[in-house]
Amino acid sequence: MKKFLVALLVAAFAFPAAAFGADTIKIGFNIPLTGDIPKVGEMSKNAAEMLKEKINGAGGLDVGGKKYQLEFVYVDNEAKPESAVNAALKLIEGEKVLAMVGPQGSGRAIPAAEVANNNKTVMISGWSTNPKTTLDRPYVFRACFLDDFQGPVAAKFAAEQLKAKKAAVLYAVDQDYCKGISEFFKKDFEKTNGAGSVVAYETFTTKDVDFSAQLTKIIKANPDMLFVPQYYNEVGLIVKQARDLGFKGPILGSDSWGSAELMNLCGDDCKGQYFVTHYAAAGAKGATKEFIDAFTGKFKQVPDDVAALTWDATGMVLAAVQKMGAPSGDLAKDRTALRDAMASMRGYDGITGKMSYDGKTGDPVKCAVIVKITDKGEFSFHESVCP
Amino acid sequence: MGKSLTVPALLAALLLMAVAAAKMGILGQYAITFLCSMGIFIILSASLNLVNGYMGEFSCGHAGFMAVGAYASSILGVFLFVPDQVFGQPLLSMAWSPWAFPIVLAAGFVAAALAGLVVAIPSFKTRGDYLAVITLAAGYIIKSAIENVEAVGGPRGFMGMGKIVQGMDAVAKLPWMLVWIFLGVVFTIWILRRFVYSTLGKGVMAIHQDEVAAEIMSVNTNKMKLIAFMLSSGLAGLAGGLFAYMVSFVNPASFTILRSTECLVMVYLGGMGSLTGSVLSAIVFAVMLEFLKPLEQLKWVAIPLLLILLMQFRPEGIMGNRELSDIFPKLKRYYRFK
Amino acid sequence: MLDTVIQQALNALQLGSYYSLIALGYCLVYGVLLLINFAHGDIFMVGAYIAFFAATFLMGQHALIPPASPVAVKLAFAGFFALLPTFAMAWWLGRKRSHGQALNVNYPAVVGGVFVVFSAAVFYFGQSVSIASGTDKLVVFAVTIPLTMVLTSVVGVFIERVAYKPLRLKGANRLYVVITALMMGIILEYGNLSLLGTSRLSFPTLLPRTVFDVLGAKITITKLSGIAVSFLVFALLQWIVTRTKLGMAMRAVSYDKFAVPLMGIPLDAVIIFTFFLGSSMAGLAGMFYAMNFPVLDPFMGALVGWKAFVAAVVGGIGDIRGAFVGGFLLAFLEVTVAATFSSELRDLISFTILLGILTWKPTGLFGKPKTTKI
């Protein structure tokens, strides 16, 4: 009886599958298909599916002269940390994937990275900008820059190009991403413009929709510009309310503005504003343009930064597979080999720019782009800032 | 003699079996994590049942107490064993970690029980839906307070617990979190049983029936409420501590009202005032959460729909207020109640 | 300084108007059935979505009526769609009239009548506006209001019939109904998500975006209309509950659910009417909320719903004045904390104060302590 129960348990939980069964390469995706930010999951999945079709359509991934078919497994992490851990284990142990892409948000990426690192499996997050994600974890990588790079870039832009002497910040206190960027922005802006030059530093809580109390305070402090490192859905509300309350200065954003939905939600109010991001959709050239056109044609929406970064993250994993050579079939060995190939990646030409790892950390060296929202509502390239 | 040993022996056998299965690799890491989250669900639902089921109050801030326990256990553990930017060098060597871990969990229990006072004291005068709002507000306050404490990472969360679990692994190669959570579940059920069948428990149930009458019958209602609230929130804190070490990362976003809602659902699904029901509903809930994943977004339409249907057919929950032994009276031969 | 104070007061007023509107819906259902309708926040969300579809539909964004068609055609369409559910509802309520002899007021006729008169007014008003200004956005605005209210109330009543009533008849513990409501709310949220996808919707601008200057403080028409509506709804509900036969019936049900049918009051009809009223208020609130905060997502009702519930309870749940005052109280607390202390501590301090109020007055500001029989 007990044996039967154990057997039942095994049957229920062990998903016998080999990563390299019949010349396939299996990659797992740990993404939020449900929960608070399903859009992120949807965009990640779309980008991944597109990449898979592109490569499988061409006969598969060429590794050492042999074609391998790609198999992508998507597991929902519900935008919850414990589910992300669960999903990571399911992918690494159950599905026996070679590498894992995601989770995208830092709240999920940090615990999942712990799991991936302990199990010696390559994990690459497209979107997690929190420094803790890759800290002391040789198996964990990311495809985006960090908060401590983006914040100063924004501060520099505000001081030099927007000619701001006094700045104000409005951000969500319970979002690690927004909080991180705001802190770095404040530090850097005050370094150039003197202590107290950030005249208003206001916060709200996620899912708030009324910011008038904070904006009134900000306007009273009379800043030259307002920095809003918030998600696109909040941006629409913040910018509108700021204008209604009589704020006339420029409003600067961060990479979380970069969604196709921004203009739909924000409308005319956002036109003429700038934001820091990973890539500019309008006026893009070469591979970036191809990606944007293909994506727009397939899914009827312009890819946002999550889609672009997922594409790049997955692309980088595949490039590393090509670099490490034909898989041996021994999963543990292959995963380690893949890690080494990832860490020695130099000058990978992604659609969000060139990326290199320095071999010590999993944080890429890459440039940020400052984008201007044109009067037609397009995100056009303004300038590129490199570390 | 025989009666009092059957259950402990059975539990010990179960634990041994699980550990052996994990060591032999029959139980993968994924299955272990699934069992662990199920265990945490059981602790949460059983502990909330004390207040919402047995005492008949409507507390909806359970996640807040869980957060307090999670942070307290994590901070103490990291303070004792892991070098940290804020808390400095570790006090103890990692070899002590398996022995000190119960103390770490106890800290979570105590901290959450103290937070439970926040709710217990207003409950002397307030009842029903007014108390529901106090618990709700308490949940908000706790979450908001943690977000504003920079030393524990604020919204970025707190980590370092993974190192302690690894440290325990270095001492002895065991599925430690499974063992601790198993012990946590057993402890929870045991203490709740003891409580419910003691005079205190009778007092609590008297409050549920009629508070005024209970007071006239010389039940010290304030004391009862104080103990019930503190025990319930303390156990939620225990669950929080276990959760923190299982995930090895805590952040305030894990303890939103949604988690409180999950706890509430499990209690009422199982049946008010039935420990068996709470355990059963936690298992059902965990299984549903895991196995309906392929439905993606529709999962959260399907689960509530199933639960609503279930409530239409069984408006008193799965077990009502009955226990396992009420359904299978013969079981009484094998275990005692107190 | 003065302008900041006035500005913050106005900010608090407009935020409070939404808390109050939702709290009033909670309170209405609670007052009659002692049921915390946790789905209320999500019905409010559904209301906002219905308003969105009604408005865009009327504006010709979703086809059916081409944008270029004459105003009269649009109005005919709109009137038809506004009146159809109204009459359906009135008929449905009227069907139960035979059981309700004791109620002298023919309430279905009253409800139907109100909407007919309202729609007629919309017709007249709408035409004159469209002629005068050359824009028909105001017409759309005016027609969307009754349409949203009626359609949302259909959702609310449907939920009551399907989910709550069977449980009530089975004599389940009242908390099981509360949990069912909680589940219903989740179904609405995720049902919406899977139906409409993850993209957020942008509510069209219906009212002109004129900014008024009040002693240096700025306020838009949309904000003012939200405040005005909350006061109007409060007055209306207060009147219905305290001055009409129907309100008396509602209070009677609240007082003793079992004795009421013995007095010849149709219990079921009163409950339906309550849900009808509560949900239509949620729809109204949803629409004005969406106009002011024009980003719609399926979870928009959850947080504001919980906060409104807290507000209703602090005011003294079951009392309409309590819900109204509670909503504004919460908003004033939040704005005051954000304006004077740090906005980081807003939730912390405002909820602590609410907790303090409940400890000081355990049944809320307007609630009366119940005497319990033994």
mmCIF file of C-alpha atoms in Angstrom, chain A residues 2 6 9-10 12-13 15 33-34 38 45 75-76 78 80-83 85-87 89-90 93-94 106-107 110-111 114 118-119 130-132 137 147 173-176 179-181 183-184 205, chain B residues 13 17 21 26-31 33-35 37 143 147-148 150 153-159 162-163 166 243 246-249 251 253-254 258-259 262 289-291 293 296-300:
data_model
loop_
_atom_site.group_PDB
_atom_site.id
_atom_site.type_symbol
_atom_site.label_atom_id
_atom_site.label_comp_id
_atom_site.label_asym_id
_atom_site.label_seq_id
_atom_site.Cartn_x
_atom_site.Cartn_y
_atom_site.Cartn_z
ATOM 1 C CA LYS A 2 2.704 2.420 0.987
ATOM 2 C CA VAL A 6 4.877 6.391 -3.220
ATOM 3 C CA LEU A 9 3.367 10.375 -5.810
ATOM 4 C CA VAL A 10 6.186 9.727 -8.193
ATOM 5 C CA ALA A 12 2.171 12.671 -10.103
ATOM 6 C CA PHE A 13 5.272 14.761 -9.666
ATOM 7 C CA PHE A 15 7.659 14.506 -15.343
ATOM 8 C CA LEU A 33 0.877 34.580 -17.175
ATOM 9 C CA THR A 34 -1.631 35.409 -14.434
ATOM 10 C CA PRO A 38 -0.144 39.316 -16.937
ATOM 11 C CA LYS A 45 5.621 34.475 -24.317
ATOM 12 C CA VAL A 75 5.352 27.930 -16.531
ATOM 13 C CA ASP A 76 3.228 30.532 -14.822
ATOM 14 C CA GLU A 78 1.512 34.150 -10.916
ATOM 15 C CA LYS A 80 4.284 35.573 -6.650
ATOM 16 C CA PRO A 81 7.710 34.727 -5.204
ATOM 17 C CA GLU A 82 6.817 31.269 -3.889
ATOM 18 C CA SER A 83 5.196 30.353 -7.182
ATOM 19 C CA VAL A 85 10.397 29.171 -6.829
ATOM 20 C CA ASN A 86 7.979 26.382 -7.544
ATOM 21 C CA ALA A 87 7.999 27.126 -11.244
ATOM 22 C CA LEU A 89 11.978 23.816 -9.646
ATOM 23 C CA LYS A 90 9.380 22.438 -11.977
ATOM 24 C CA GLU A 93 13.887 19.251 -12.108
ATOM 25 C CA GLY A 94 10.657 18.221 -13.718
ATOM 26 C CA SER A 106 12.867 41.365 -9.394
ATOM 27 C CA GLY A 107 10.515 40.236 -6.644
ATOM 28 C CA ILE A 110 15.607 37.014 -6.713
ATOM 29 C CA PRO A 111 14.190 33.871 -5.076
ATOM 30 C CA GLU A 114 18.620 31.269 -5.720
ATOM 31 C CA ASN A 118 21.751 26.078 -6.248
ATOM 32 C CA ASN A 119 20.789 23.671 -9.010
ATOM 33 C CA ASN A 130 17.547 44.806 -8.857
ATOM 34 C CA PRO A 131 21.279 44.284 -8.080
ATOM 35 C CA LYS A 132 20.477 41.356 -5.732
ATOM 36 C CA ARG A 137 25.311 33.879 -8.280
ATOM 37 C CA ASP A 147 18.899 50.642 -11.503
ATOM 38 C CA VAL A 173 7.091 53.085 -2.452
ATOM 39 C CA ASP A 174 6.213 49.397 -2.540
ATOM 40 C CA GLN A 175 7.864 48.631 -5.886
ATOM 41 C CA ASP A 176 11.518 47.790 -5.497
ATOM 42 C CA LYS A 179 12.220 52.860 -5.403
ATOM 43 C CA GLY A 180 15.696 51.818 -6.543
ATOM 44 C CA ILE A 181 15.775 54.086 -9.555
ATOM 45 C CA GLU A 183 17.063 56.665 -4.921
ATOM 46 C CA PHE A 184 19.859 56.572 -7.490
ATOM 47 C CA THR A 205 1.282 52.802 -3.194
ATOM 48 C CA ALA B 13 6.721 6.715 10.189
ATOM 49 C CA MET B 17 9.160 7.700 4.808
ATOM 50 C CA ALA B 21 11.873 9.066 -0.327
ATOM 51 C CA ILE B 26 11.892 9.456 -5.434
ATOM 52 C CA LEU B 27 10.614 12.776 -4.131
ATOM 53 C CA GLY B 28 12.150 15.479 -6.307
ATOM 54 C CA GLN B 29 12.816 19.018 -5.213
ATOM 55 C CA TYR B 30 9.703 20.127 -7.015
ATOM 56 C CA ALA B 31 7.484 17.636 -5.212
ATOM 57 C CA THR B 33 8.349 22.305 -2.559
ATOM 58 C CA PHE B 34 4.781 21.416 -3.425
ATOM 59 C CA LEU B 35 4.389 19.456 -0.180
ATOM 60 C CA SER B 37 3.597 24.903 0.418
ATOM 61 C CA LYS B 143 2.725 45.660 5.372
ATOM 62 C CA GLU B 147 7.899 48.717 3.405
ATOM 63 C CA ASN B 148 9.243 51.709 5.258
ATOM 64 C CA GLU B 150 15.098 50.297 5.064
ATOM 65 C CA GLY B 153 15.204 45.993 2.546
ATOM 66 C CA GLY B 154 11.866 47.795 2.439
ATOM 67 C CA PRO B 155 9.986 46.758 -0.693
ATOM 68 C CA ARG B 156 13.121 45.074 -2.039
ATOM 69 C CA GLY B 157 12.700 42.315 0.474
ATOM 70 C CA PHE B 158 15.082 40.499 2.720
ATOM 71 C CA MET B 159 17.201 37.467 2.011
ATOM 72 C CA GLY B 162 18.932 30.295 1.884
ATOM 73 C CA LYS B 163 22.412 30.188 3.380
ATOM 74 C CA GLN B 166 22.340 25.248 3.075
ATOM 75 C CA PHE B 243 7.575 30.202 4.334
ATOM 76 C CA MET B 246 11.334 27.719 2.165
ATOM 77 C CA VAL B 247 11.411 30.525 -0.410
ATOM 78 C CA SER B 248 14.607 31.970 1.133
ATOM 79 C CA PHE B 249 13.378 35.449 0.301
ATOM 80 C CA ASN B 251 9.203 40.847 0.567
ATOM 81 C CA ALA B 253 4.392 42.090 -1.634
ATOM 82 C CA SER B 254 4.017 38.423 -0.636
ATOM 83 C CA LEU B 258 -4.895 38.295 -1.542
ATOM 84 C CA ARG B 259 -3.069 35.928 0.787
ATOM 85 C CA GLU B 262 -6.728 32.572 0.430
ATOM 86 C CA LEU B 289 -3.590 25.754 -7.373
ATOM 87 C CA GLU B 290 -0.922 23.463 -8.745
ATOM 88 C CA PHE B 291 -2.876 21.261 -11.087
ATOM 89 C CA LYS B 293 -2.000 25.841 -13.768
ATOM 90 C CA GLU B 296 -3.570 30.034 -17.061
ATOM 91 C CA GLN B 297 -5.850 33.005 -16.411
ATOM 92 C CA LEU B 298 -8.941 30.862 -16.405
ATOM 93 C CA LYS B 299 -7.579 29.105 -13.340
ATOM 94 C CA TRP B 300 -8.801 31.950 -11.191
#
